[in-house]
Amino acid sequence: MTALTCRDFIDLLSAHVAAELPAERLATFEAHLAQCPACVDYLQTYKDTVTLAKGAFRPDDSGQAAVADALVQAIITARRKR
Ligand SMILES: [Zn+2]
């Protein structure tokens, strides 16, 4: 099993939240979480952002859901640049 870097972790994050991560990758993902408090915080922030974005829009309005996804992506991009 190859250890993840924080960058790899962030790349896998959206797949993880969407429950699309293969079991093999999930194990490395969780191993990284176990040893990296910064990524635990990052994951929590990500989930909070998704929750807030979804809560701000009605789920039956696909156009606005796309806006929410774009918002999440913009936040992720901004955080990566730090
Ligand atoms: Zn990390």
mmCIF file with all atom_site columns, C-alpha atoms and ligand atoms in Angstrom:
data_model
loop_
_atom_site.group_PDB
_atom_site.id
_atom_site.type_symbol
_atom_site.label_atom_id
_atom_site.label_alt_id
_atom_site.label_comp_id
_atom_site.label_asym_id
_atom_site.label_entity_id
_atom_site.label_seq_id
_atom_site.pdbx_PDB_ins_code
_atom_site.Cartn_x
_atom_site.Cartn_y
_atom_site.Cartn_z
_atom_site.occupancy
_atom_site.B_iso_or_equiv
_atom_site.pdbx_formal_charge
_atom_site.auth_seq_id
_atom_site.auth_comp_id
_atom_site.auth_asym_id
_atom_site.auth_atom_id
_atom_site.pdbx_PDB_model_num
ATOM   1  C  CA . MET A 1 1  ? 0.000   0.000  0.000   1.00 0.00 ? 1  MET A CA 1
ATOM   2  C  CA . THR A 1 2  ? 1.404   3.366  -0.988  1.00 0.00 ? 2  THR A CA 1
ATOM   3  C  CA . ALA A 1 3  ? 0.951   6.207  1.482   1.00 0.00 ? 3  ALA A CA 1
ATOM   4  C  CA . LEU A 1 4  ? -0.917  9.239  0.251   1.00 0.00 ? 4  LEU A CA 1
ATOM   5  C  CA . THR A 1 5  ? 0.448   12.746 0.252   1.00 0.00 ? 5  THR A CA 1
ATOM   6  C  CA . CYS A 1 6  ? -1.919  15.530 1.293   1.00 0.00 ? 6  CYS A CA 1
ATOM   7  C  CA . ARG A 1 7  ? -2.215  16.461 -2.368  1.00 0.00 ? 7  ARG A CA 1
ATOM   8  C  CA . ASP A 1 8  ? -3.264  12.911 -3.265  1.00 0.00 ? 8  ASP A CA 1
ATOM   9  C  CA . PHE A 1 9  ? -5.714  12.999 -0.397  1.00 0.00 ? 9  PHE A CA 1
ATOM   10 C  CA . ILE A 1 10 ? -7.356  16.165 -1.700  1.00 0.00 ? 10 ILE A CA 1
ATOM   11 C  CA . ASP A 1 11 ? -7.530  14.698 -5.188  1.00 0.00 ? 11 ASP A CA 1
ATOM   12 C  CA . LEU A 1 12 ? -9.471  11.722 -3.770  1.00 0.00 ? 12 LEU A CA 1
ATOM   13 C  CA . LEU A 1 13 ? -11.682 13.797 -1.521  1.00 0.00 ? 13 LEU A CA 1
ATOM   14 C  CA . SER A 1 14 ? -14.537 14.480 -3.921  1.00 0.00 ? 14 SER A CA 1
ATOM   15 C  CA . ALA A 1 15 ? -14.679 10.799 -4.929  1.00 0.00 ? 15 ALA A CA 1
ATOM   16 C  CA . HIS A 1 16 ? -14.712 9.842  -1.263  1.00 0.00 ? 16 HIS A CA 1
ATOM   17 C  CA . VAL A 1 17 ? -17.563 12.206 -0.405  1.00 0.00 ? 17 VAL A CA 1
ATOM   18 C  CA . ALA A 1 18 ? -19.501 10.923 -3.424  1.00 0.00 ? 18 ALA A CA 1
ATOM   19 C  CA . ALA A 1 19 ? -18.869 7.363  -2.156  1.00 0.00 ? 19 ALA A CA 1
ATOM   20 C  CA . GLU A 1 20 ? -17.137 6.558  -5.448  1.00 0.00 ? 20 GLU A CA 1
ATOM   21 C  CA . LEU A 1 21 ? -13.771 5.601  -4.016  1.00 0.00 ? 21 LEU A CA 1
ATOM   22 C  CA . PRO A 1 22 ? -12.723 1.976  -4.666  1.00 0.00 ? 22 PRO A CA 1
ATOM   23 C  CA . ALA A 1 23 ? -12.171 -0.023 -1.465  1.00 0.00 ? 23 ALA A CA 1
ATOM   24 C  CA . GLU A 1 24 ? -8.438  -0.243 -2.124  1.00 0.00 ? 24 GLU A CA 1
ATOM   25 C  CA . ARG A 1 25 ? -8.114  3.539  -2.336  1.00 0.00 ? 25 ARG A CA 1
ATOM   26 C  CA . LEU A 1 26 ? -10.446 4.017  0.615   1.00 0.00 ? 26 LEU A CA 1
ATOM   27 C  CA . ALA A 1 27 ? -8.004  2.127  2.830   1.00 0.00 ? 27 ALA A CA 1
ATOM   28 C  CA . THR A 1 28 ? -5.119  4.441  1.915   1.00 0.00 ? 28 THR A CA 1
ATOM   29 C  CA . PHE A 1 29 ? -7.417  7.437  2.241   1.00 0.00 ? 29 PHE A CA 1
ATOM   30 C  CA . GLU A 1 30 ? -8.386  6.453  5.782   1.00 0.00 ? 30 GLU A CA 1
ATOM   31 C  CA . ALA A 1 31 ? -4.796  5.593  6.675   1.00 0.00 ? 31 ALA A CA 1
ATOM   32 C  CA . HIS A 1 32 ? -3.817  9.126  5.719   1.00 0.00 ? 32 HIS A CA 1
ATOM   33 C  CA . LEU A 1 33 ? -6.656  10.572 7.807   1.00 0.00 ? 33 LEU A CA 1
ATOM   34 C  CA . ALA A 1 34 ? -5.442  8.576  10.817  1.00 0.00 ? 34 ALA A CA 1
ATOM   35 C  CA . GLN A 1 35 ? -2.059  10.304 10.723  1.00 0.00 ? 35 GLN A CA 1
ATOM   36 C  CA . CYS A 1 36 ? -2.834  13.758 9.341   1.00 0.00 ? 36 CYS A CA 1
ATOM   37 C  CA . PRO A 1 37 ? -4.953  16.106 11.514  1.00 0.00 ? 37 PRO A CA 1
ATOM   38 C  CA . ALA A 1 38 ? -4.764  18.799 8.821   1.00 0.00 ? 38 ALA A CA 1
ATOM   39 C  CA . CYS A 1 39 ? -6.577  16.541 6.375   1.00 0.00 ? 39 CYS A CA 1
ATOM   40 C  CA . VAL A 1 40 ? -9.161  15.601 9.028   1.00 0.00 ? 40 VAL A CA 1
ATOM   41 C  CA . ASP A 1 41 ? -9.917  19.324 9.309   1.00 0.00 ? 41 ASP A CA 1
ATOM   42 C  CA . TYR A 1 42 ? -9.929  19.667 5.551   1.00 0.00 ? 42 TYR A CA 1
ATOM   43 C  CA . LEU A 1 43 ? -12.379 16.786 5.145   1.00 0.00 ? 43 LEU A CA 1
ATOM   44 C  CA . GLN A 1 44 ? -14.687 18.285 7.770   1.00 0.00 ? 44 GLN A CA 1
ATOM   45 C  CA . THR A 1 45 ? -14.569 21.685 6.064   1.00 0.00 ? 45 THR A CA 1
ATOM   46 C  CA . TYR A 1 46 ? -15.312 20.050 2.749   1.00 0.00 ? 46 TYR A CA 1
ATOM   47 C  CA . LYS A 1 47 ? -18.304 18.179 4.122   1.00 0.00 ? 47 LYS A CA 1
ATOM   48 C  CA . ASP A 1 48 ? -19.593 21.315 5.856   1.00 0.00 ? 48 ASP A CA 1
ATOM   49 C  CA . THR A 1 49 ? -19.284 23.188 2.585   1.00 0.00 ? 49 THR A CA 1
ATOM   50 C  CA . VAL A 1 50 ? -21.208 20.512 0.705   1.00 0.00 ? 50 VAL A CA 1
ATOM   51 C  CA . THR A 1 51 ? -23.894 20.498 3.384   1.00 0.00 ? 51 THR A CA 1
ATOM   52 C  CA . LEU A 1 52 ? -24.198 24.274 3.364   1.00 0.00 ? 52 LEU A CA 1
ATOM   53 C  CA . ALA A 1 53 ? -24.262 24.421 -0.411  1.00 0.00 ? 53 ALA A CA 1
ATOM   54 C  CA . LYS A 1 54 ? -26.965 21.771 -0.625  1.00 0.00 ? 54 LYS A CA 1
ATOM   55 C  CA . GLY A 1 55 ? -28.952 23.371 2.173   1.00 0.00 ? 55 GLY A CA 1
ATOM   56 C  CA . ALA A 1 56 ? -28.927 26.696 0.387   1.00 0.00 ? 56 ALA A CA 1
ATOM   57 C  CA . PHE A 1 57 ? -30.659 25.286 -2.664  1.00 0.00 ? 57 PHE A CA 1
ATOM   58 C  CA . ARG A 1 58 ? -33.636 23.050 -3.189  1.00 0.00 ? 58 ARG A CA 1
ATOM   59 C  CA . PRO A 1 59 ? -32.456 19.573 -4.213  1.00 0.00 ? 59 PRO A CA 1
ATOM   60 C  CA . ASP A 1 60 ? -35.094 19.320 -6.960  1.00 0.00 ? 60 ASP A CA 1
ATOM   61 C  CA . ASP A 1 61 ? -33.637 22.315 -8.771  1.00 0.00 ? 61 ASP A CA 1
ATOM   62 C  CA . SER A 1 62 ? -30.822 20.810 -10.845 1.00 0.00 ? 62 SER A CA 1
ATOM   63 C  CA . GLY A 1 63 ? -29.731 24.164 -12.229 1.00 0.00 ? 63 GLY A CA 1
ATOM   64 C  CA . GLN A 1 64 ? -29.075 25.539 -8.774  1.00 0.00 ? 64 GLN A CA 1
ATOM   65 C  CA . ALA A 1 65 ? -27.475 22.282 -7.657  1.00 0.00 ? 65 ALA A CA 1
ATOM   66 C  CA . ALA A 1 66 ? -24.944 22.816 -10.436 1.00 0.00 ? 66 ALA A CA 1
ATOM   67 C  CA . VAL A 1 67 ? -24.248 26.249 -8.992  1.00 0.00 ? 67 VAL A CA 1
ATOM   68 C  CA . ALA A 1 68 ? -23.656 24.637 -5.607  1.00 0.00 ? 68 ALA A CA 1
ATOM   69 C  CA . ASP A 1 69 ? -21.182 22.176 -7.154  1.00 0.00 ? 69 ASP A CA 1
ATOM   70 C  CA . ALA A 1 70 ? -19.383 25.057 -8.828  1.00 0.00 ? 70 ALA A CA 1
ATOM   71 C  CA . LEU A 1 71 ? -19.176 26.823 -5.477  1.00 0.00 ? 71 LEU A CA 1
ATOM   72 C  CA . VAL A 1 72 ? -17.627 23.769 -3.840  1.00 0.00 ? 72 VAL A CA 1
ATOM   73 C  CA . GLN A 1 73 ? -15.095 23.459 -6.654  1.00 0.00 ? 73 GLN A CA 1
ATOM   74 C  CA . ALA A 1 74 ? -14.204 27.135 -6.369  1.00 0.00 ? 74 ALA A CA 1
ATOM   75 C  CA . ILE A 1 75 ? -13.597 26.775 -2.636  1.00 0.00 ? 75 ILE A CA 1
ATOM   76 C  CA . ILE A 1 76 ? -11.442 23.690 -3.154  1.00 0.00 ? 76 ILE A CA 1
ATOM   77 C  CA . THR A 1 77 ? -9.410  25.446 -5.841  1.00 0.00 ? 77 THR A CA 1
ATOM   78 C  CA . ALA A 1 78 ? -8.897  28.478 -3.616  1.00 0.00 ? 78 ALA A CA 1
ATOM   79 C  CA . ARG A 1 79 ? -7.743  26.311 -0.706  1.00 0.00 ? 79 ARG A CA 1
ATOM   80 C  CA . ARG A 1 80 ? -5.307  24.356 -2.874  1.00 0.00 ? 80 ARG A CA 1
ATOM   81 C  CA . LYS A 1 81 ? -3.524  27.566 -3.813  1.00 0.00 ? 81 LYS A CA 1
ATOM   82 C  CA . ARG A 1 82 ? -2.631  28.411 -0.201  1.00 0.00 ? 82 ARG A CA 1
HETATM 83 ZN ZN . ZN  B 2 .  ? -2.752  15.187 4.877   1.00 0.00 ? 1  ZN  B ZN 1
#
